[in-house]
Short mmCIF file of C-alpha atoms and ligand atoms in Angstrom, two decimals:
data_model
loop_
_atom_site.label_atom_id
_atom_site.label_comp_id
_atom_site.label_asym_id
_atom_site.label_seq_id
_atom_site.Cartn_x
_atom_site.Cartn_y
_atom_site.Cartn_z
CA UNK A 1 -9.47 8.14 -17.13
CA UNK A 2 -8.03 11.37 -17.62
CA UNK A 3 -7.25 11.98 -21.33
CA UNK A 4 -4.08 14.06 -20.20
CA UNK A 5 -2.68 10.85 -18.31
CA UNK A 6 -0.82 8.02 -20.24
CA UNK A 7 -2.59 4.74 -19.95
CA UNK A 8 -1.27 2.90 -16.92
CA UNK A 9 -0.49 -0.86 -16.89
CA UNK A 10 -0.96 -1.22 -13.35
CA UNK A 11 -3.46 0.82 -11.36
CA UNK A 12 -5.04 0.59 -7.93
CA UNK A 13 -8.49 2.18 -7.10
CA UNK A 14 -8.77 2.59 -3.31
CA UNK A 15 -11.45 4.50 -0.99
CA UNK A 16 -9.94 7.16 1.03
CA UNK A 17 -12.66 7.45 3.60
CA UNK A 18 -14.76 4.97 5.44
CA UNK A 19 -15.82 2.81 2.56
CA UNK A 20 -18.71 3.32 -0.05
CA UNK A 21 -16.87 6.13 -1.76
CA UNK A 22 -18.45 4.53 -5.17
CA UNK A 23 -15.19 2.65 -5.92
CA UNK A 24 -17.48 0.29 -8.06
CA UNK A 25 -18.28 3.07 -10.47
CA UNK A 26 -14.60 4.02 -10.93
CA UNK A 27 -13.50 0.50 -11.28
CA UNK A 28 -16.06 -0.02 -13.84
CA UNK A 29 -14.91 2.98 -16.04
CA UNK A 30 -11.25 2.16 -15.69
CA UNK A 31 -12.04 -1.62 -16.57
CA UNK A 32 -12.40 -0.47 -20.18
CA UNK A 33 -8.65 0.02 -20.19
CA UNK A 34 -7.28 -2.97 -18.31
CA UNK A 35 -7.31 -6.57 -18.86
CA UNK A 36 -7.43 -8.10 -15.35
CA UNK A 37 -9.39 -6.87 -12.20
CA UNK A 38 -8.32 -7.93 -8.90
CA UNK A 39 -9.85 -7.94 -5.46
CA UNK A 40 -7.15 -8.23 -2.79
CA UNK A 41 -9.00 -7.74 0.57
CA UNK A 42 -12.22 -7.98 2.40
CA UNK A 43 -15.10 -10.34 1.54
CA UNK A 44 -18.80 -10.28 1.54
CA UNK A 45 -18.77 -7.12 3.76
CA UNK A 46 -18.09 -5.13 0.53
CA UNK A 47 -20.80 -3.98 -1.61
CA UNK A 48 -19.76 -2.26 -4.96
CA UNK A 49 -22.38 -0.93 -7.07
CA UNK A 50 -22.35 -0.24 -10.79
CA UNK A 51 -25.28 1.24 -12.89
CA UNK A 52 -25.25 0.28 -16.19
CA UNK A 53 -27.76 0.25 -19.15
CA UNK A 54 -30.63 0.71 -16.82
CA UNK A 55 -29.36 -2.26 -14.68
CA UNK A 56 -27.94 -1.96 -11.13
CA UNK A 57 -25.20 -4.46 -10.31
CA UNK A 58 -23.96 -5.10 -6.81
CA UNK A 59 -20.66 -6.99 -6.11
CA UNK A 60 -19.43 -8.25 -2.90
CA UNK A 61 -16.98 -10.85 -3.87
CA UNK A 62 -16.66 -10.58 -7.65
CA UNK A 63 -14.36 -8.11 -9.03
CA UNK A 64 -16.48 -5.20 -10.39
CA UNK A 65 -14.61 -5.17 -13.57
CA UNK A 66 -16.12 -8.85 -14.68
CA UNK A 67 -19.01 -6.80 -16.16
CA UNK A 68 -16.74 -6.15 -19.30
CA UNK A 69 -16.57 -9.19 -21.43
CA UNK A 70 -12.64 -8.65 -22.14
CA UNK A 71 -11.84 -8.68 -18.41
CA UNK A 72 -10.59 -11.46 -16.24
CA UNK A 73 -11.61 -11.23 -12.52
CA UNK A 74 -9.16 -12.54 -9.97
CA UNK A 75 -10.07 -12.96 -6.36
CA UNK A 76 -6.57 -13.20 -4.78
CA UNK A 77 -5.26 -14.70 -1.76
CA UNK A 78 -6.09 -11.65 0.57
CA UNK A 79 -9.81 -12.11 0.33
CA UNK A 80 -12.08 -14.25 2.53
CA UNK A 81 -14.57 -16.02 0.47
CA UNK A 82 -17.97 -17.14 1.48
CA UNK A 83 -18.66 -19.76 -1.61
CA UNK A 84 -22.61 -19.41 -1.47
CA UNK A 85 -22.34 -15.65 -1.93
CA UNK A 86 -19.65 -16.00 -4.64
CA UNK A 87 -21.62 -18.67 -6.69
CA UNK A 88 -24.83 -16.56 -6.21
CA UNK A 89 -23.22 -13.56 -7.74
CA UNK A 90 -22.03 -15.61 -10.67
CA UNK A 91 -25.48 -16.95 -11.14
CA UNK A 92 -27.00 -13.46 -10.91
CA UNK A 93 -24.79 -12.07 -13.70
CA UNK A 94 -25.43 -15.18 -15.87
CA UNK A 95 -29.14 -14.54 -15.48
CA UNK A 96 -28.35 -10.97 -16.48
CA UNK A 97 -26.72 -12.15 -19.48
CA UNK A 98 -23.28 -11.79 -18.61
CA UNK A 99 -21.01 -14.98 -18.53
CA UNK A 100 -18.33 -14.35 -15.94
CA UNK A 101 -17.47 -18.09 -15.12
CA UNK A 102 -15.05 -18.52 -17.98
CA UNK A 103 -13.13 -15.36 -16.98
CA UNK A 104 -12.53 -16.11 -13.12
CA UNK A 105 -9.23 -16.98 -11.12
CA UNK A 106 -9.75 -17.79 -7.45
CA UNK A 107 -6.68 -17.92 -5.38
CA UNK A 108 -6.06 -21.40 -3.94
CA UNK A 109 -4.76 -19.50 -0.57
CA UNK A 110 -7.76 -17.50 0.03
CA UNK A 111 -9.39 -18.29 3.28
CA UNK A 112 -12.97 -19.59 3.42
CA UNK A 113 -15.93 -18.18 5.52
CA UNK A 114 -17.85 -20.71 7.49
CA UNK A 115 -21.30 -20.25 9.28
CA UNK A 116 -19.44 -20.32 12.56
CA UNK A 117 -17.50 -17.29 11.56
CA UNK A 118 -20.80 -15.51 10.95
CA UNK A 119 -22.14 -16.74 14.40
CA UNK A 120 -19.08 -15.72 16.19
CA UNK A 121 -19.27 -12.22 14.59
CA UNK A 122 -22.71 -11.81 15.65
CA UNK A 123 -22.08 -13.08 19.14
CA UNK A 124 -18.94 -11.19 19.60
CA UNK A 125 -20.79 -7.96 18.61
CA UNK A 126 -23.84 -8.77 20.79
CA UNK A 127 -21.49 -9.30 23.74
CA UNK A 128 -19.59 -6.16 23.44
CA UNK A 129 -19.88 -3.18 25.54
CA UNK A 130 -18.85 -1.20 22.45
CA UNK A 131 -19.97 -2.95 19.23
CA UNK A 132 -18.00 -2.19 16.14
CA UNK A 133 -21.14 -2.34 13.97
CA UNK A 134 -19.77 -5.22 11.62
CA UNK A 135 -21.74 -6.45 8.68
CA UNK A 136 -22.17 -9.59 10.31
CA UNK A 137 -20.61 -11.59 7.58
CA UNK A 138 -17.98 -13.30 9.75
CA UNK A 139 -15.10 -11.24 8.23
CA UNK A 140 -13.25 -10.64 11.58
CA UNK A 141 -13.41 -14.20 13.07
CA UNK A 142 -12.31 -15.68 9.45
CA UNK A 143 -9.11 -13.42 9.34
CA UNK A 144 -8.57 -14.40 13.13
CA UNK A 145 -8.50 -18.06 11.99
CA UNK A 146 -6.14 -17.10 9.21
CA UNK A 147 -3.55 -15.43 11.32
CA UNK A 148 -4.34 -17.78 14.40
CA UNK A 149 -3.37 -20.78 11.90
CA UNK A 150 -5.02 -23.55 13.95
CA UNK A 151 -8.59 -23.29 12.57
CA UNK A 152 -8.02 -21.62 9.01
CA UNK A 153 -9.24 -23.37 5.98
CA UNK A 154 -8.13 -22.19 2.59
CA UNK A 155 -9.94 -22.80 -0.88
CA UNK A 156 -7.40 -25.49 -1.67
CA UNK A 157 -8.59 -27.26 1.19
CA UNK A 158 -12.14 -27.48 -0.14
CA UNK A 159 -10.74 -29.51 -2.96
CA UNK A 160 -9.40 -32.46 -0.74
CA UNK A 161 -12.53 -33.88 0.81
CA UNK A 162 -10.94 -36.16 3.36
CA UNK A 163 -8.44 -33.47 4.42
CA UNK A 164 -11.45 -31.00 4.80
CA UNK A 165 -13.21 -33.47 6.92
CA UNK A 166 -10.28 -33.90 9.01
CA UNK A 167 -9.81 -30.47 9.57
CA UNK A 168 -13.51 -29.64 10.53
CA UNK A 169 -13.41 -32.60 12.74
CA UNK A 170 -10.73 -30.69 14.92
CA UNK A 171 -12.15 -27.24 14.31
CA UNK A 172 -16.03 -27.77 14.78
CA UNK A 173 -15.75 -29.00 18.62
CA UNK A 174 -13.37 -25.98 19.34
CA UNK A 175 -15.99 -23.67 17.57
CA UNK A 176 -18.76 -24.98 19.41
CA UNK A 177 -17.08 -24.51 22.84
CA UNK A 178 -16.04 -21.00 21.99
CA UNK A 179 -19.43 -19.97 20.59
CA UNK A 180 -21.11 -21.33 23.90
CA UNK A 181 -18.80 -19.27 25.88
CA UNK A 182 -19.63 -16.22 23.83
CA UNK A 183 -23.20 -16.87 23.92
CA UNK A 184 -23.10 -17.25 27.85
CA UNK A 185 -21.56 -13.76 28.14
CA UNK A 186 -23.06 -10.33 27.82
CA UNK A 187 -21.14 -7.30 28.11
CA UNK A 188 -18.17 -9.38 29.99
CA UNK A 189 -20.55 -10.85 32.38
CA UNK A 190 -21.17 -14.60 32.50
CA UNK A 191 -24.79 -15.38 32.17
CA UNK A 192 -25.85 -18.52 33.97
CA UNK A 193 -27.79 -20.33 31.63
CA UNK A 194 -27.04 -23.64 33.11
CA UNK A 195 -24.63 -24.64 30.49
CA UNK A 196 -21.59 -22.53 31.09
CA UNK A 197 -19.94 -25.03 33.38
CA UNK A 198 -17.56 -27.68 31.87
CA UNK A 199 -20.24 -30.36 31.88
CA UNK A 200 -22.79 -28.23 30.23
CA UNK A 201 -20.27 -27.14 27.69
CA UNK A 202 -19.21 -30.52 26.86
CA UNK A 203 -22.74 -31.48 26.22
CA UNK A 204 -23.15 -28.62 23.89
CA UNK A 205 -19.96 -29.52 22.12
CA UNK A 206 -20.71 -33.05 21.65
CA UNK A 207 -24.36 -32.88 20.81
CA UNK A 208 -24.80 -34.40 16.93
CA UNK A 209 -21.19 -33.62 16.53
CA UNK A 210 -20.41 -36.39 14.13
CA UNK A 211 -23.40 -35.45 11.87
CA UNK A 212 -22.84 -31.78 12.07
CA UNK A 213 -19.10 -32.04 10.94
CA UNK A 214 -20.13 -34.49 8.19
CA UNK A 215 -22.86 -32.14 6.71
CA UNK A 216 -20.43 -29.29 7.06
CA UNK A 217 -17.68 -31.10 5.30
CA UNK A 218 -20.04 -32.46 2.55
CA UNK A 219 -21.56 -28.95 1.82
CA UNK A 220 -18.12 -27.24 1.59
CA UNK A 221 -16.56 -30.17 -0.46
CA UNK A 222 -19.63 -29.79 -2.79
CA UNK A 223 -18.82 -25.93 -3.00
CA UNK A 224 -15.08 -27.02 -3.63
CA UNK A 225 -16.29 -28.87 -6.78
CA UNK A 226 -18.09 -26.05 -7.98
CA UNK A 227 -15.19 -23.55 -7.51
CA UNK A 228 -12.71 -25.94 -8.69
CA UNK A 229 -12.41 -24.78 -12.17
CA UNK A 230 -11.36 -21.22 -11.12
CA UNK A 231 -8.80 -22.28 -8.25
CA UNK A 232 -5.18 -21.53 -8.93
CA UNK A 233 -2.13 -19.87 -7.72
CA UNK A 234 -3.35 -16.30 -8.51
CA UNK A 235 0.19 -14.55 -7.60
CA UNK A 236 1.57 -16.58 -10.43
CA UNK A 237 -1.41 -15.79 -12.77
CA UNK A 238 -0.82 -12.11 -11.99
CA UNK A 239 2.98 -12.42 -12.48
CA UNK A 240 2.49 -14.09 -15.89
CA UNK A 241 -0.30 -11.79 -16.98
CA UNK A 242 2.15 -8.85 -16.05
CA UNK A 243 4.89 -10.55 -18.00
CA UNK A 244 2.54 -10.78 -21.03
CA UNK A 245 1.94 -6.81 -21.05
CA UNK A 246 -1.54 -7.29 -19.60
CA UNK A 247 -2.92 -4.42 -17.69
CA UNK A 248 -3.94 -4.98 -14.11
CA UNK A 249 -6.44 -3.07 -12.38
CA UNK A 250 -6.54 -3.52 -8.31
CA UNK A 251 -10.01 -2.93 -6.62
CA UNK A 252 -9.63 -2.44 -2.92
CA UNK A 253 -12.75 -2.95 -0.84
CA UNK A 254 -13.78 -0.77 2.21
CA UNK A 255 -11.88 2.46 2.62
CA UNK A 256 -8.25 3.40 3.92
CA UNK A 257 -9.76 4.75 7.19
CA UNK A 258 -11.20 1.17 7.90
CA UNK A 259 -7.65 -0.31 7.40
CA UNK A 260 -6.86 -2.51 10.44
CA UNK A 261 -3.39 -0.83 10.81
CA UNK A 262 -3.96 2.58 9.47
CA UNK A 263 -7.60 3.27 10.27
CA UNK A 264 -9.67 4.35 13.23
CA UNK A 265 -8.74 1.26 15.23
CA UNK A 266 -10.65 -0.63 16.57
CA UNK A 267 -13.56 0.72 14.68
CA UNK A 268 -12.14 -0.72 11.46
CA UNK A 269 -12.43 -3.88 9.37
CA UNK A 270 -9.83 -6.88 9.84
CA UNK A 271 -7.89 -6.48 6.63
CA UNK A 272 -5.56 -3.93 5.23
CA UNK A 273 -8.09 -1.92 3.07
CA UNK A 274 -5.69 0.90 2.16
CA UNK A 275 -3.15 0.23 -0.84
CA UNK A 276 -0.96 -1.41 1.81
CA UNK A 277 -3.00 -4.58 1.66
CA UNK A 278 -2.16 -5.17 -2.13
CA UNK A 279 1.21 -6.71 -1.98
CA UNK A 280 0.29 -9.30 0.86
CA UNK A 281 -3.21 -9.74 -0.59
CA UNK A 282 -1.98 -10.70 -4.10
CA UNK A 283 1.67 -11.78 -4.02
CA UNK A 284 2.15 -9.09 -6.75
CA UNK A 285 4.61 -6.47 -5.87
CA UNK A 286 3.16 -3.09 -5.24
CA UNK A 287 6.16 -1.24 -6.63
CA UNK A 288 4.93 -1.95 -10.01
CA UNK A 289 2.06 0.15 -9.51
CA UNK A 290 2.12 3.10 -11.71
CA UNK A 291 -1.30 4.68 -10.77
CA UNK A 292 -3.27 4.81 -7.43
CA UNK A 293 -6.62 6.61 -7.81
CA UNK A 294 -8.02 7.63 -4.55
CA UNK A 295 -11.96 7.70 -4.41
CA UNK A 296 -13.77 10.16 -2.19
CA UNK A 297 -17.28 11.28 -1.75
CA UNK A 298 -17.82 15.01 -1.91
CA UNK A 299 -18.86 14.72 1.64
CA UNK A 300 -18.38 11.96 4.26
CA UNK A 301 -20.39 8.82 5.20
CA UNK A 302 -19.65 6.02 7.62
CA UNK A 303 -21.37 2.77 8.63
CA UNK A 304 -21.39 1.23 11.78
CA UNK A 305 -19.75 2.76 15.03
CA UNK A 306 -16.49 4.71 15.50
CA UNK A 307 -15.19 8.40 15.58
CA UNK A 308 -16.44 10.61 12.77
CA UNK A 309 -15.49 14.30 13.57
CA UNK A 310 -17.50 15.78 10.82
CA UNK A 311 -20.64 13.92 11.29
CA UNK A 312 -23.88 15.82 11.27
CA UNK A 313 -26.72 15.19 13.38
CA UNK A 314 -29.31 17.58 11.78
CA UNK A 315 -31.51 18.08 9.00
CA UNK A 316 -28.65 18.35 6.67
CA UNK A 317 -27.50 14.92 7.38
CA UNK A 318 -30.79 13.63 6.58
CA UNK A 319 -30.87 15.99 3.26
CA UNK A 320 -27.53 14.25 2.10
CA UNK A 321 -28.70 10.79 3.33
CA UNK A 322 -32.04 11.23 1.22
CA UNK A 323 -30.39 12.64 -1.89
CA UNK A 324 -27.42 10.23 -1.87
CA UNK A 325 -29.59 7.20 -1.03
CA UNK A 326 -26.96 6.68 1.89
CA UNK A 327 -28.14 3.29 3.04
CA UNK A 328 -25.75 0.44 3.29
CA UNK A 329 -25.32 -1.69 0.05
CA UNK A 330 -24.68 -4.79 2.05
CA UNK A 331 -26.78 -4.44 5.22
CA UNK A 332 -29.23 -1.83 4.30
CA UNK A 333 -28.16 0.29 7.46
CA UNK A 334 -28.50 4.20 7.20
CA UNK A 335 -25.17 5.60 6.83
CA UNK A 336 -23.92 8.26 8.97
CA UNK A 337 -23.34 11.58 7.05
CA UNK A 338 -21.22 14.55 7.51
CA UNK A 339 -18.88 17.15 5.75
CA UNK A 340 -15.82 16.34 3.83
CA UNK A 341 -12.86 15.96 6.18
CA UNK A 342 -9.73 17.17 4.35
CA UNK A 343 -7.67 16.04 7.51
CA UNK A 344 -8.56 12.49 7.40
CA UNK A 345 -8.32 12.33 3.40
CA UNK A 346 -4.98 13.99 3.40
CA UNK A 347 -3.74 11.36 5.87
CA UNK A 348 -5.36 8.20 4.09
CA UNK A 349 -4.20 9.62 0.61
CA UNK A 350 -0.54 9.56 2.08
CA UNK A 351 -0.93 6.03 3.44
CA UNK A 352 -2.52 4.85 0.27
CA UNK A 353 -0.14 6.70 -1.90
CA UNK A 354 -2.91 8.24 -3.89
CA UNK A 355 -1.83 10.18 -7.26
CA UNK A 356 -5.20 11.73 -7.90
CA UNK A 357 -8.64 12.07 -6.64
CA UNK A 358 -12.05 10.90 -8.08
CA UNK A 359 -14.62 12.99 -6.25
CA UNK A 360 -17.94 11.23 -6.38
CA UNK A 361 -21.55 12.01 -5.47
CA UNK A 362 -21.02 15.75 -6.17
CA UNK A 363 -24.60 15.98 -7.46
CA UNK A 364 -25.90 15.18 -3.85
CA UNK A 365 -24.68 18.54 -2.42
CA UNK A 366 -26.93 20.71 -4.67
CA UNK A 367 -29.53 22.91 -2.90
CA UNK A 368 -27.34 23.29 0.55
CA UNK A 369 -26.94 27.01 1.18
CA UNK A 370 -23.41 26.60 2.83
CA UNK A 371 -20.98 23.78 2.75
CA UNK A 372 -18.01 22.93 5.08
CA UNK A 373 -14.83 21.35 4.79
CA UNK A 374 -12.87 20.35 7.88
CA UNK A 375 -9.26 21.73 7.68
CA UNK A 376 -8.14 20.89 10.96
CA UNK A 377 -9.04 19.31 14.32
CA UNK A 378 -9.42 20.95 17.69
CA UNK A 379 -8.19 18.60 20.53
CA UNK A 380 -8.90 20.26 23.95
CA UNK A 381 -7.46 23.50 22.61
CA UNK A 382 -4.76 22.05 20.51
CA UNK A 383 -4.74 22.31 16.77
CA UNK A 384 -4.21 18.91 15.02
CA UNK A 385 -3.48 18.26 11.27
CA UNK A 386 -3.26 14.65 11.29
CA UNK A 387 -5.72 12.26 12.70
CA UNK A 388 -4.47 10.89 16.32
CA UNK A 389 -3.95 7.17 16.40
CA UNK A 390 -6.31 6.71 19.35
CA UNK A 391 -10.01 6.46 18.47
CA UNK A 392 -11.08 7.77 21.89
CA UNK A 393 -8.95 10.87 21.29
CA UNK A 394 -10.25 11.23 17.62
CA UNK A 395 -13.61 11.14 19.05
CA UNK A 396 -12.85 14.11 21.26
CA UNK A 397 -11.71 15.94 18.20
CA UNK A 398 -13.69 18.96 17.32
CA UNK A 399 -13.63 19.78 13.47
CA UNK A 400 -12.37 23.35 12.56
CA UNK A 401 -14.23 24.29 9.43
CA UNK A 402 -13.76 26.49 6.43
CA UNK A 403 -17.07 27.44 5.17
CA UNK A 404 -17.99 27.74 1.40
CA UNK A 405 -20.88 28.88 -0.45
CA UNK A 406 -23.24 26.30 -1.82
CA UNK A 407 -25.11 26.04 -5.07
CA UNK A 408 -28.86 25.46 -6.11
CA UNK A 409 -28.36 24.10 -9.64
CA UNK A 410 -28.59 20.29 -10.10
CA UNK A 411 -25.68 18.70 -11.53
CA UNK A 412 -26.66 15.31 -12.95
CA UNK A 413 -26.47 16.59 -16.64
CA UNK A 414 -23.23 18.26 -16.31
CA UNK A 415 -20.47 16.56 -18.48
CA UNK A 416 -17.72 19.16 -18.58
CA UNK A 417 -16.11 21.12 -15.69
CA UNK A 418 -17.32 24.35 -17.35
CA UNK A 419 -20.83 23.05 -17.02
CA UNK A 420 -20.49 23.39 -13.09
CA UNK A 421 -21.43 26.36 -11.10
CA UNK A 422 -18.81 28.72 -10.08
CA UNK A 423 -19.46 27.81 -6.52
CA UNK A 424 -19.05 23.99 -7.34
CA UNK A 425 -15.68 24.58 -9.21
CA UNK A 426 -14.52 26.62 -6.26
CA UNK A 427 -15.62 23.70 -3.67
CA UNK A 428 -13.75 21.16 -5.74
CA UNK A 429 -10.77 23.52 -6.08
CA UNK A 430 -10.59 23.92 -2.21
CA UNK A 431 -10.98 20.21 -1.79
CA UNK A 432 -7.99 19.38 -4.04
CA UNK A 433 -5.66 22.17 -2.73
CA UNK A 434 -6.43 20.96 1.16
CA UNK A 435 -5.86 17.14 0.31
CA UNK A 436 -2.96 18.10 -1.97
CA UNK A 437 -3.81 16.17 -4.99
CA UNK A 438 -5.38 16.98 -8.31
CA UNK A 439 -9.05 15.72 -9.30
CA UNK A 440 -9.08 13.88 -12.48
CA UNK A 441 -12.58 12.84 -12.44
CA UNK A 442 -15.82 14.19 -10.82
CA UNK A 443 -19.16 12.11 -10.62
CA UNK A 444 -22.38 13.51 -10.79
CA UNK A 445 -24.76 10.57 -10.76
CA UNK A 446 -24.57 6.75 -10.60
CA UNK A 447 -24.59 6.14 -14.25
CA UNK A 448 -21.43 5.67 -16.26
CA UNK A 449 -22.31 8.63 -18.48
CA UNK A 450 -22.66 11.03 -15.44
CA UNK A 451 -19.02 11.54 -15.13
CA UNK A 452 -16.69 14.40 -15.81
CA UNK A 453 -12.98 13.76 -16.82
CA UNK A 454 -10.79 16.55 -15.83
CA UNK A 455 -7.64 17.47 -17.74
P1 LIG B 501 -18.55 1.38 -3.05
O1 LIG B 501 -18.72 0.39 -2.10
O2 LIG B 501 -17.38 2.18 -2.78
O3 LIG B 501 -18.43 0.79 -4.50
O4 LIG B 501 -19.77 2.28 -3.14
P2 LIG B 501 -21.37 1.73 -3.08
O5 LIG B 501 -21.63 1.09 -4.34
O6 LIG B 501 -21.47 0.99 -1.65
O7 LIG B 501 -21.93 3.10 -2.80
C1 LIG B 501 -21.85 3.97 -3.74
C2 LIG B 501 -23.37 4.40 -4.04
O8 LIG B 501 -23.42 5.60 -4.78
C3 LIG B 501 -23.95 3.47 -5.00
O9 LIG B 501 -25.32 3.24 -5.15
C4 LIG B 501 -23.73 4.05 -6.59
O10 LIG B 501 -24.55 3.79 -7.52
C5 LIG B 501 -23.88 5.48 -6.21
N1 LIG B 501 -23.05 6.57 -6.89
C6 LIG B 501 -21.96 6.23 -7.49
N2 LIG B 501 -21.79 7.60 -8.07
C7 LIG B 501 -22.52 8.54 -7.90
C8 LIG B 501 -22.72 9.76 -8.03
O11 LIG B 501 -21.97 10.54 -8.49
N3 LIG B 501 -23.88 10.32 -7.57
C9 LIG B 501 -24.91 9.80 -6.93
N4 LIG B 501 -26.06 10.24 -6.52
N5 LIG B 501 -24.68 8.45 -6.77
C10 LIG B 501 -23.71 7.81 -7.10
P1 LIG B 502 -17.17 -1.29 0.53
O1 LIG B 502 -16.15 -2.23 -0.08
C1 LIG B 502 -18.37 0.61 4.28
C2 LIG B 502 -17.41 -1.47 8.07
C3 LIG B 502 -18.56 -2.02 8.86
C4 LIG B 502 -18.01 -1.70 10.26
C5 LIG B 502 -16.62 -2.17 10.06
C6 LIG B 502 -16.32 -3.80 10.44
O2 LIG B 502 -18.59 -1.60 -0.11
O3 LIG B 502 -16.71 0.22 0.68
P2 LIG B 502 -16.73 -5.95 9.17
O4 LIG B 502 -18.06 -6.58 8.79
O5 LIG B 502 -15.71 -5.60 7.93
O6 LIG B 502 -15.97 -6.49 10.26
O7 LIG B 502 -17.14 -4.57 9.78
O8 LIG B 502 -16.35 -2.06 8.71
N1 LIG B 502 -17.52 -1.80 6.58
C7 LIG B 502 -17.82 -1.11 5.68
N2 LIG B 502 -18.19 0.11 5.55
N3 LIG B 502 -18.18 -0.02 3.10
C8 LIG B 502 -17.58 -1.21 3.16
O9 LIG B 502 -17.26 -1.92 2.22
C9 LIG B 502 -17.55 -1.99 4.29
N4 LIG B 502 -17.03 -3.02 4.83
C10 LIG B 502 -17.21 -3.12 6.19
O10 LIG B 502 -19.84 -1.25 8.69
O11 LIG B 502 -18.18 -0.50 10.57
MG1 LIG B 503 -19.99 -0.33 -0.62
#
């Protein structure tokens, strides 16, 4: 991307905030110099946008790079796949004149999302005293089944209809029992709906069971037949592609602060959404990575619940939301908006091993009289320079700000750093210094062209 950098054969694009950093735009730009683009975590909770030729493309499961005809897209084992969504995305692309079907690899080991996962997601949220604010796509329950081992179904299972039926024959009654328990609880209290006794539950579990299992198995076996041409051992594919000298680009979903281990737990997603998820999520050794591009917005957003120290609650949040069109790509929910948090990004850049920053949506900040960057947290009078592990404690942190002058000029036509107002360049310099990484790319609009490459 940066002309000063030698091309990398193995690059990862990763979000360093709470998702929606505009990873899609960066992956699209970098796809020009890579042959294979790989999704390794998450599922249809992701929404990656590319604006190109007057078209807006949104990807949840397909790797963003498939917009480029020379790119092979890989959905690796770490992804949880909802087949109808994947098939829809391929069809949408076909209708837009882009044939991706001949350039796809789908891991036989990726886990599959079923409707009962989505229902479980919904009921868990409805019954929680502190909902996470999930996307409702069944992501957490599917990963739970993967790790729990008894109820997980992988892509390879969809190709064996008898085995699929036998598995579902065991899983569906269990799920029904569990869903009826969840449905009868609200905020930890059992609700007496006359069915939460053992007899009532059995009635719920057994009602139309055979038909339901047969229908579900038939539906998913049909998906299996459609997916079959793409299914293979994606880890082996990547290994061989690398040996052949192909250039690999890994596309993380979500953001490092939503990582299940390193993010603001429990207000996170259920996968390793920092670079740490790459190795397990692909079977490709992360030590071969040459370049990690950390993507950040010039400010911060978050969808769903959880601590957000620099969140704004006044008209400035509304200003940013309006100019940045800050509404969720997947759910349409308004995103929470606030100032850039250098404490959080310094932390996530370290966890993700970022070499450089791509600073996105800088154009959104034009017209604000004064800007602020969080340089430390104040926790009950104590200065913190790292986010605490505990979400409750993080929620109690007050941001310590450095204030910087804003700028009036619109930036969307700027194509070189020297085109930017002095105050904008000063803002970028401080951001880079505080995070401790060079900025190699600045984005001033959604379009491919609205990009400044920094030497
Ligand atoms: P992702 O999930 O990280 O790929 O990000 P999303 O696609 O969910 O959200 C980023 C949004 O910002 C998309 O609507 C992009 O089209 C848009 N976008 C990307 N870069 C810029 C930019 O520099 N300026 C503005 N105004 N919008 C941008
Ligand atoms: P991309 O890839 C922003 C958030 C949800 C919720 C939490 C858990 O487009 O950046 P989940 O459905 O994963 O169990 O929800 O994570 N979340 C995202 N926020 N961008 C995303 O993806 C997200 N994927 C999940 O809002 O707070
Ligand atoms: Mg998104």
